[in-house]
PDB file of C-alpha atoms in Angstrom:
ATOM      1  CA  UNK A  13     -11.203   9.244   1.929  1.00  0.00           C
ATOM      2  CA  UNK A  14     -10.917  12.181  -0.450  1.00  0.00           C
ATOM      3  CA  UNK A  15     -10.348  11.352  -4.106  1.00  0.00           C
ATOM      4  CA  UNK A  16      -6.993  12.200  -5.650  1.00  0.00           C
ATOM      5  CA  UNK A  17      -6.003  12.892  -9.233  1.00  0.00           C
ATOM      6  CA  UNK A  18      -2.517  12.236 -10.562  1.00  0.00           C
ATOM      7  CA  UNK A  19      -1.042  12.259 -14.075  1.00  0.00           C
ATOM      8  CA  UNK A  20      -0.708   8.669 -15.304  1.00  0.00           C
ATOM      9  CA  UNK A  21       2.936   8.999 -16.269  1.00  0.00           C
ATOM     10  CA  UNK A  22       5.960  11.313 -16.134  1.00  0.00           C
ATOM     11  CA  UNK A  23       9.552  11.237 -17.287  1.00  0.00           C
ATOM     12  CA  UNK A  24      12.532  12.698 -15.470  1.00  0.00           C
ATOM     13  CA  UNK A  25      16.218  12.910 -16.362  1.00  0.00           C
ATOM     14  CA  UNK A  26      18.607  11.213 -13.959  1.00  0.00           C
ATOM     15  CA  UNK A  27      20.080  13.668 -11.464  1.00  0.00           C
ATOM     16  CA  UNK A  28      17.311  16.205 -11.950  1.00  0.00           C
ATOM     17  CA  UNK A  29      14.485  16.912  -9.522  1.00  0.00           C
ATOM     18  CA  UNK A  30      11.288  14.947 -10.075  1.00  0.00           C
ATOM     19  CA  UNK A  31       8.147  16.907  -9.181  1.00  0.00           C
ATOM     20  CA  UNK A  32       5.044  14.727  -8.935  1.00  0.00           C
ATOM     21  CA  UNK A  33       1.746  16.600  -8.617  1.00  0.00           C
ATOM     22  CA  UNK A  34      -1.424  15.455  -6.895  1.00  0.00           C
ATOM     23  CA  UNK A  35      -4.806  17.129  -6.900  1.00  0.00           C
ATOM     24  CA  UNK A  36      -7.069  16.583  -3.892  1.00  0.00           C
ATOM     25  CA  UNK A  37      -9.549  19.433  -4.188  1.00  0.00           C
ATOM     26  CA  UNK A  38     -12.159  17.784  -1.921  1.00  0.00           C
ATOM     27  CA  UNK A  39      -9.779  17.186   0.982  1.00  0.00           C
ATOM     28  CA  UNK A  40     -11.211  17.775   4.450  1.00  0.00           C
ATOM     29  CA  UNK A  41      -9.518  19.690   7.241  1.00  0.00           C
ATOM     30  CA  UNK A  42      -8.540  16.555   9.160  1.00  0.00           C
ATOM     31  CA  UNK A  43      -7.257  14.528   6.209  1.00  0.00           C
ATOM     32  CA  UNK A  44      -3.553  13.920   5.737  1.00  0.00           C
ATOM     33  CA  UNK A  45      -1.710  13.524   2.447  1.00  0.00           C
ATOM     34  CA  UNK A  46       0.338  10.309   2.147  1.00  0.00           C
ATOM     35  CA  UNK A  47       2.743   9.271  -0.580  1.00  0.00           C
ATOM     36  CA  UNK A  48       3.783   5.690  -1.346  1.00  0.00           C
ATOM     37  CA  UNK A  49       5.691   4.242  -4.253  1.00  0.00           C
ATOM     38  CA  UNK A  50       5.797   0.783  -5.802  1.00  0.00           C
ATOM     39  CA  UNK A  51       8.835  -0.386  -7.666  1.00  0.00           C
ATOM     40  CA  UNK A  52       8.102  -3.096 -10.212  1.00  0.00           C
ATOM     41  CA  UNK A  53       7.305  -6.491  -8.645  1.00  0.00           C
ATOM     42  CA  UNK A  54       7.713  -5.185  -5.079  1.00  0.00           C
ATOM     43  CA  UNK A  55       5.296  -4.136  -2.356  1.00  0.00           C
ATOM     44  CA  UNK A  56       4.523  -0.429  -1.938  1.00  0.00           C
ATOM     45  CA  UNK A  57       6.922   1.638   0.147  1.00  0.00           C
ATOM     46  CA  UNK A  58       5.935   4.527   2.400  1.00  0.00           C
ATOM     47  CA  UNK A  59       7.627   7.807   1.460  1.00  0.00           C
ATOM     48  CA  UNK A  60       6.210  10.723   3.424  1.00  0.00           C
ATOM     49  CA  UNK A  61       3.032  12.292   4.765  1.00  0.00           C
ATOM     50  CA  UNK A  62       1.808  15.705   5.897  1.00  0.00           C
ATOM     51  CA  UNK A  63      -1.205  17.735   6.969  1.00  0.00           C
ATOM     52  CA  UNK A  64      -0.602  21.361   5.975  1.00  0.00           C
ATOM     53  CA  UNK A  65       3.045  22.184   6.559  1.00  0.00           C
ATOM     54  CA  UNK A  66       5.730  21.216   4.090  1.00  0.00           C
ATOM     55  CA  UNK A  67       7.608  18.106   5.125  1.00  0.00           C
ATOM     56  CA  UNK A  68      11.042  16.723   4.285  1.00  0.00           C
ATOM     57  CA  UNK A  69      12.764  13.459   5.063  1.00  0.00           C
ATOM     58  CA  UNK A  70      15.689  11.505   3.673  1.00  0.00           C
ATOM     59  CA  UNK A  71      13.670  10.317   0.700  1.00  0.00           C
ATOM     60  CA  UNK A  72      11.674  13.322  -0.472  1.00  0.00           C
ATOM     61  CA  UNK A  73       9.970  16.633   0.216  1.00  0.00           C
ATOM     62  CA  UNK A  74       6.229  17.210   0.311  1.00  0.00           C
ATOM     63  CA  UNK A  75       4.881  20.622  -0.615  1.00  0.00           C
ATOM     64  CA  UNK A  76       1.199  21.227   0.221  1.00  0.00           C
ATOM     65  CA  UNK A  77      -0.529  24.343  -1.121  1.00  0.00           C
ATOM     66  CA  UNK A  78      -1.993  26.785   1.349  1.00  0.00           C
ATOM     67  CA  UNK A  79      -5.567  25.820   0.450  1.00  0.00           C
ATOM     68  CA  UNK A  80      -4.515  22.134   0.711  1.00  0.00           C
ATOM     69  CA  UNK A  81      -6.223  21.302  -2.573  1.00  0.00           C
ATOM     70  CA  UNK A  82      -3.040  20.032  -4.153  1.00  0.00           C
ATOM     71  CA  UNK A  83       0.432  18.834  -3.264  1.00  0.00           C
ATOM     72  CA  UNK A  84       3.737  18.016  -4.918  1.00  0.00           C
ATOM     73  CA  UNK A  85       6.164  15.258  -4.057  1.00  0.00           C
ATOM     74  CA  UNK A  86       9.733  16.250  -4.850  1.00  0.00           C
ATOM     75  CA  UNK A  87      12.575  13.802  -5.348  1.00  0.00           C
ATOM     76  CA  UNK A  88      15.492  16.244  -5.350  1.00  0.00           C
ATOM     77  CA  UNK A  89      18.002  14.186  -7.362  1.00  0.00           C
ATOM     78  CA  UNK A  90      16.214  11.366  -9.129  1.00  0.00           C
ATOM     79  CA  UNK A  91      18.117   8.152  -9.810  1.00  0.00           C
ATOM     80  CA  UNK A  92      17.266   5.202 -12.026  1.00  0.00           C
ATOM     81  CA  UNK A  93      16.188   3.327  -8.895  1.00  0.00           C
ATOM     82  CA  UNK A  94      13.443   5.900  -8.347  1.00  0.00           C
ATOM     83  CA  UNK A  95      11.590   4.538 -11.398  1.00  0.00           C
ATOM     84  CA  UNK A  96       8.291   3.398  -9.876  1.00  0.00           C
ATOM     85  CA  UNK A  97       4.581   4.082  -9.592  1.00  0.00           C
ATOM     86  CA  UNK A  98       3.942   6.870  -7.077  1.00  0.00           C
ATOM     87  CA  UNK A  99       0.641   6.954  -5.194  1.00  0.00           C
ATOM     88  CA  UNK A 100      -0.890   9.985  -3.511  1.00  0.00           C
ATOM     89  CA  UNK A 101      -3.477   9.122  -0.852  1.00  0.00           C
ATOM     90  CA  UNK A 102      -5.462  11.327   1.488  1.00  0.00           C
ATOM     91  CA  UNK A 103      -7.025   9.994   4.655  1.00  0.00           C
ATOM     92  CA  UNK A 104      -8.130  10.820   8.151  1.00  0.00           C
ATOM     93  CA  UNK A 105      -5.355  10.096  10.632  1.00  0.00           C
ATOM     94  CA  UNK A 106      -7.553   8.696  13.374  1.00  0.00           C
ATOM     95  CA  UNK A 107      -9.896   6.721  11.169  1.00  0.00           C
ATOM     96  CA  UNK A 108     -10.380   3.282  12.687  1.00  0.00           C
ATOM     97  CA  UNK A 109      -9.378   0.464  10.393  1.00  0.00           C
ATOM     98  CA  UNK A 110      -6.422   2.297   8.862  1.00  0.00           C
ATOM     99  CA  UNK A 111      -7.512   1.662   5.307  1.00  0.00           C
ATOM    100  CA  UNK A 112      -5.495   3.042   2.420  1.00  0.00           C
ATOM    101  CA  UNK A 113      -7.348   3.573  -0.860  1.00  0.00           C
ATOM    102  CA  UNK A 114      -4.894   3.427  -3.738  1.00  0.00           C
ATOM    103  CA  UNK A 115      -5.660   5.075  -7.070  1.00  0.00           C
ATOM    104  CA  UNK A 116      -3.855   4.611 -10.357  1.00  0.00           C
ATOM    105  CA  UNK A 117      -0.787   6.614  -9.320  1.00  0.00           C
ATOM    106  CA  UNK A 118       1.861   8.218 -11.532  1.00  0.00           C
ATOM    107  CA  UNK A 119       4.339   6.004 -13.320  1.00  0.00           C
ATOM    108  CA  UNK A 120       7.661   7.869 -13.063  1.00  0.00           C
ATOM    109  CA  UNK A 121      10.329   6.868 -15.525  1.00  0.00           C
ATOM    110  CA  UNK A 122      13.816   8.166 -14.695  1.00  0.00           C
ATOM    111  CA  UNK A 123      15.977   8.170 -17.810  1.00  0.00           C
ATOM    112  CA  UNK A 124      19.775   8.299 -18.110  1.00  0.00           C
TER     113      UNK A 124
ATOM    114  CA  UNK B   5      14.403 -11.722   9.247  1.00  0.00           C
ATOM    115  CA  UNK B   6      13.373  -8.105   9.230  1.00  0.00           C
ATOM    116  CA  UNK B   7      10.320  -6.229   8.005  1.00  0.00           C
ATOM    117  CA  UNK B   8       7.392  -8.063   6.485  1.00  0.00           C
ATOM    118  CA  UNK B   9       7.913 -11.466   4.883  1.00  0.00           C
ATOM    119  CA  UNK B  10       5.527 -13.461   2.730  1.00  0.00           C
ATOM    120  CA  UNK B  11       5.565 -17.089   1.659  1.00  0.00           C
ATOM    121  CA  UNK B  12       5.404 -18.497  -0.869  1.00  0.00           C
ATOM    122  CA  UNK B  13       6.590 -15.852  -3.314  1.00  0.00           C
ATOM    123  CA  UNK B  14       4.977 -17.690  -6.228  1.00  0.00           C
ATOM    124  CA  UNK B  15       2.054 -20.102  -6.240  1.00  0.00           C
ATOM    125  CA  UNK B  16       0.269 -21.922  -9.035  1.00  0.00           C
ATOM    126  CA  UNK B  17      -2.914 -23.717  -8.070  1.00  0.00           C
ATOM    127  CA  UNK B  18      -5.863 -25.374  -9.731  1.00  0.00           C
ATOM    128  CA  UNK B  19      -9.423 -24.237  -9.134  1.00  0.00           C
ATOM    129  CA  UNK B  20     -10.156 -27.204  -6.868  1.00  0.00           C
ATOM    130  CA  UNK B  21      -7.058 -26.839  -4.689  1.00  0.00           C
ATOM    131  CA  UNK B  22      -6.810 -25.460  -1.183  1.00  0.00           C
ATOM    132  CA  UNK B  23      -3.749 -23.428  -0.316  1.00  0.00           C
ATOM    133  CA  UNK B  24      -2.685 -20.807   2.224  1.00  0.00           C
ATOM    134  CA  UNK B  25      -0.594 -17.670   1.974  1.00  0.00           C
ATOM    135  CA  UNK B  26       1.482 -16.710   4.982  1.00  0.00           C
ATOM    136  CA  UNK B  27       2.621 -13.310   6.172  1.00  0.00           C
ATOM    137  CA  UNK B  28       4.882 -12.539   9.116  1.00  0.00           C
ATOM    138  CA  UNK B  29       5.887  -9.136  10.422  1.00  0.00           C
ATOM    139  CA  UNK B  30       8.966  -8.582  12.585  1.00  0.00           C
ATOM    140  CA  UNK B  31       8.265  -4.934  13.386  1.00  0.00           C
ATOM    141  CA  UNK B  32       6.225  -5.249  16.573  1.00  0.00           C
ATOM    142  CA  UNK B  33       3.166  -3.815  14.835  1.00  0.00           C
ATOM    143  CA  UNK B  34      -0.406  -4.391  15.989  1.00  0.00           C
ATOM    144  CA  UNK B  35      -2.294  -4.197  12.685  1.00  0.00           C
ATOM    145  CA  UNK B  36      -2.030  -6.318   9.549  1.00  0.00           C
ATOM    146  CA  UNK B  37      -3.636  -6.138   6.118  1.00  0.00           C
ATOM    147  CA  UNK B  38      -4.222  -8.155   2.953  1.00  0.00           C
ATOM    148  CA  UNK B  39      -4.314  -6.367  -0.419  1.00  0.00           C
ATOM    149  CA  UNK B  40      -4.916  -7.705  -3.916  1.00  0.00           C
ATOM    150  CA  UNK B  41      -3.231  -6.227  -6.983  1.00  0.00           C
ATOM    151  CA  UNK B  42      -4.556  -7.434 -10.321  1.00  0.00           C
ATOM    152  CA  UNK B  43      -2.919  -6.556 -13.602  1.00  0.00           C
ATOM    153  CA  UNK B  44      -3.508  -2.914 -14.569  1.00  0.00           C
ATOM    154  CA  UNK B  45      -5.756  -2.266 -11.553  1.00  0.00           C
ATOM    155  CA  UNK B  46      -5.090  -0.297  -8.360  1.00  0.00           C
ATOM    156  CA  UNK B  47      -4.335  -2.106  -5.131  1.00  0.00           C
ATOM    157  CA  UNK B  48      -7.540  -3.279  -3.466  1.00  0.00           C
ATOM    158  CA  UNK B  49      -7.798  -3.641   0.287  1.00  0.00           C
ATOM    159  CA  UNK B  50      -9.211  -7.052   1.250  1.00  0.00           C
ATOM    160  CA  UNK B  51      -8.950  -7.447   5.010  1.00  0.00           C
ATOM    161  CA  UNK B  52      -7.734  -5.487   8.021  1.00  0.00           C
ATOM    162  CA  UNK B  53      -6.836  -6.908  11.408  1.00  0.00           C
ATOM    163  CA  UNK B  54      -6.212  -4.619  14.350  1.00  0.00           C
ATOM    164  CA  UNK B  55      -5.116  -6.155  17.648  1.00  0.00           C
ATOM    165  CA  UNK B  56      -5.918  -9.555  16.097  1.00  0.00           C
ATOM    166  CA  UNK B  57      -9.546  -8.610  15.465  1.00  0.00           C
ATOM    167  CA  UNK B  58     -10.873  -8.281  11.944  1.00  0.00           C
ATOM    168  CA  UNK B  59     -12.046  -4.690  11.527  1.00  0.00           C
ATOM    169  CA  UNK B  60     -12.645  -4.679   7.795  1.00  0.00           C
ATOM    170  CA  UNK B  61     -13.835  -7.204   5.248  1.00  0.00           C
ATOM    171  CA  UNK B  62     -14.021  -5.319   1.990  1.00  0.00           C
ATOM    172  CA  UNK B  63     -16.756  -7.377   0.262  1.00  0.00           C
ATOM    173  CA  UNK B  64     -14.325 -10.169  -0.465  1.00  0.00           C
ATOM    174  CA  UNK B  65     -15.753 -13.509  -1.714  1.00  0.00           C
ATOM    175  CA  UNK B  66     -15.888 -16.283   0.857  1.00  0.00           C
ATOM    176  CA  UNK B  67     -13.383 -18.368  -1.107  1.00  0.00           C
ATOM    177  CA  UNK B  68     -10.807 -16.101   0.577  1.00  0.00           C
ATOM    178  CA  UNK B  69     -10.608 -16.702   4.328  1.00  0.00           C
ATOM    179  CA  UNK B  70      -8.189 -14.726   6.518  1.00  0.00           C
ATOM    180  CA  UNK B  71      -6.757 -15.828   9.836  1.00  0.00           C
ATOM    181  CA  UNK B  72      -4.741 -13.822  12.337  1.00  0.00           C
ATOM    182  CA  UNK B  73      -3.578 -16.125  15.171  1.00  0.00           C
ATOM    183  CA  UNK B  74      -1.394 -13.437  16.764  1.00  0.00           C
ATOM    184  CA  UNK B  75      -0.162  -9.927  16.040  1.00  0.00           C
ATOM    185  CA  UNK B  76       2.857 -11.176  14.075  1.00  0.00           C
ATOM    186  CA  UNK B  77       1.199 -13.641  11.722  1.00  0.00           C
ATOM    187  CA  UNK B  78      -1.491 -13.383   9.093  1.00  0.00           C
ATOM    188  CA  UNK B  79      -2.779 -16.082   6.784  1.00  0.00           C
ATOM    189  CA  UNK B  80      -4.996 -16.047   3.724  1.00  0.00           C
ATOM    190  CA  UNK B  81      -6.656 -19.410   3.121  1.00  0.00           C
ATOM    191  CA  UNK B  82      -7.695 -20.041  -0.464  1.00  0.00           C
ATOM    192  CA  UNK B  83     -10.179 -22.574  -1.793  1.00  0.00           C
ATOM    193  CA  UNK B  84     -12.129 -23.063  -5.006  1.00  0.00           C
ATOM    194  CA  UNK B  85     -10.526 -20.047  -6.643  1.00  0.00           C
ATOM    195  CA  UNK B  86     -11.297 -18.735 -10.113  1.00  0.00           C
ATOM    196  CA  UNK B  87      -8.814 -17.754 -12.827  1.00  0.00           C
ATOM    197  CA  UNK B  88      -9.708 -14.087 -12.274  1.00  0.00           C
ATOM    198  CA  UNK B  89      -8.288 -14.424  -8.748  1.00  0.00           C
ATOM    199  CA  UNK B  90      -4.813 -14.592 -10.265  1.00  0.00           C
ATOM    200  CA  UNK B  91      -3.004 -11.552  -8.886  1.00  0.00           C
ATOM    201  CA  UNK B  92      -0.254 -10.293  -6.604  1.00  0.00           C
ATOM    202  CA  UNK B  93      -1.365 -10.634  -2.977  1.00  0.00           C
ATOM    203  CA  UNK B  94       0.323  -8.184  -0.670  1.00  0.00           C
ATOM    204  CA  UNK B  95       0.508  -8.201   3.097  1.00  0.00           C
ATOM    205  CA  UNK B  96       1.202  -5.066   5.142  1.00  0.00           C
ATOM    206  CA  UNK B  97       1.499  -4.102   8.788  1.00  0.00           C
ATOM    207  CA  UNK B  98       1.358  -0.887  10.790  1.00  0.00           C
ATOM    208  CA  UNK B  99       1.468   0.336  14.340  1.00  0.00           C
ATOM    209  CA  UNK B 100      -1.939   1.759  15.208  1.00  0.00           C
ATOM    210  CA  UNK B 101      -1.831   4.567  17.693  1.00  0.00           C
ATOM    211  CA  UNK B 102      -4.231   7.444  18.012  1.00  0.00           C
ATOM    212  CA  UNK B 103      -2.920  10.775  16.920  1.00  0.00           C
ATOM    213  CA  UNK B 104       0.182   9.554  15.098  1.00  0.00           C
ATOM    214  CA  UNK B 105       0.996   8.640  11.549  1.00  0.00           C
ATOM    215  CA  UNK B 106       0.680   4.951  10.888  1.00  0.00           C
ATOM    216  CA  UNK B 107       2.561   4.291   7.715  1.00  0.00           C
ATOM    217  CA  UNK B 108       2.093   0.780   6.410  1.00  0.00           C
ATOM    218  CA  UNK B 109       5.004  -1.511   5.647  1.00  0.00           C
ATOM    219  CA  UNK B 110       4.427  -3.973   2.826  1.00  0.00           C
ATOM    220  CA  UNK B 111       5.825  -7.406   2.142  1.00  0.00           C
ATOM    221  CA  UNK B 112       7.125  -8.459  -1.291  1.00  0.00           C
ATOM    222  CA  UNK B 113       3.875 -10.188  -2.210  1.00  0.00           C
ATOM    223  CA  UNK B 114       2.818 -13.635  -3.397  1.00  0.00           C
ATOM    224  CA  UNK B 115       2.258 -13.956  -7.136  1.00  0.00           C
ATOM    225  CA  UNK B 116      -0.741 -16.296  -7.452  1.00  0.00           C
ATOM    226  CA  UNK B 117      -1.761 -17.997 -10.684  1.00  0.00           C
ATOM    227  CA  UNK B 118      -5.013 -19.973 -10.781  1.00  0.00           C
ATOM    228  CA  UNK B 119      -5.238 -22.481 -13.619  1.00  0.00           C
TER     229      UNK B 119
END
């Protein structure tokens, strides 16, 4: 799996958009970008994934640059419950074994 | 019960004890995983089972022994553990299918303390 780089921590005001960057400059053409988050003392939670097109679901939007070397997870209206560690992972979709390699992630603190 | 459940949620054991962690998924998935999360370290994948066959053993010491009797249940048998094995042990499941996203669903974890 390609290595990812994320800032260790970020702050966001409640109600504002939270934009979490991820650098994956060595990503291969068949590797997807996945985002998970882990709220304190809970298991990680899947958020979204994409290959090259921007994606949106009920939780977030994923913006992938045209060269695919970086992406941004957007939480449009952050709430206090969005305080968590956010992990960006890139992997091959059809890779047997389905192994996720978690890095250090970004600790997002949403403040009132 | 829905999702992925894990029991017990907390476990304290001595180094000479033998205990087992249990995971059950109610999602109809065909793959299950064990992860370890130590303090201030990223999640580490330990074992992967796909269609009840172990497909990955990530250089885990033999004092950890997984068992997957069917696609809904996964166990982690523990014996002769060390204090550094104290961690949050997380179970996850996914539906493996070629060509589709296979997001993993995690349980709440078992907080293990080895004394």
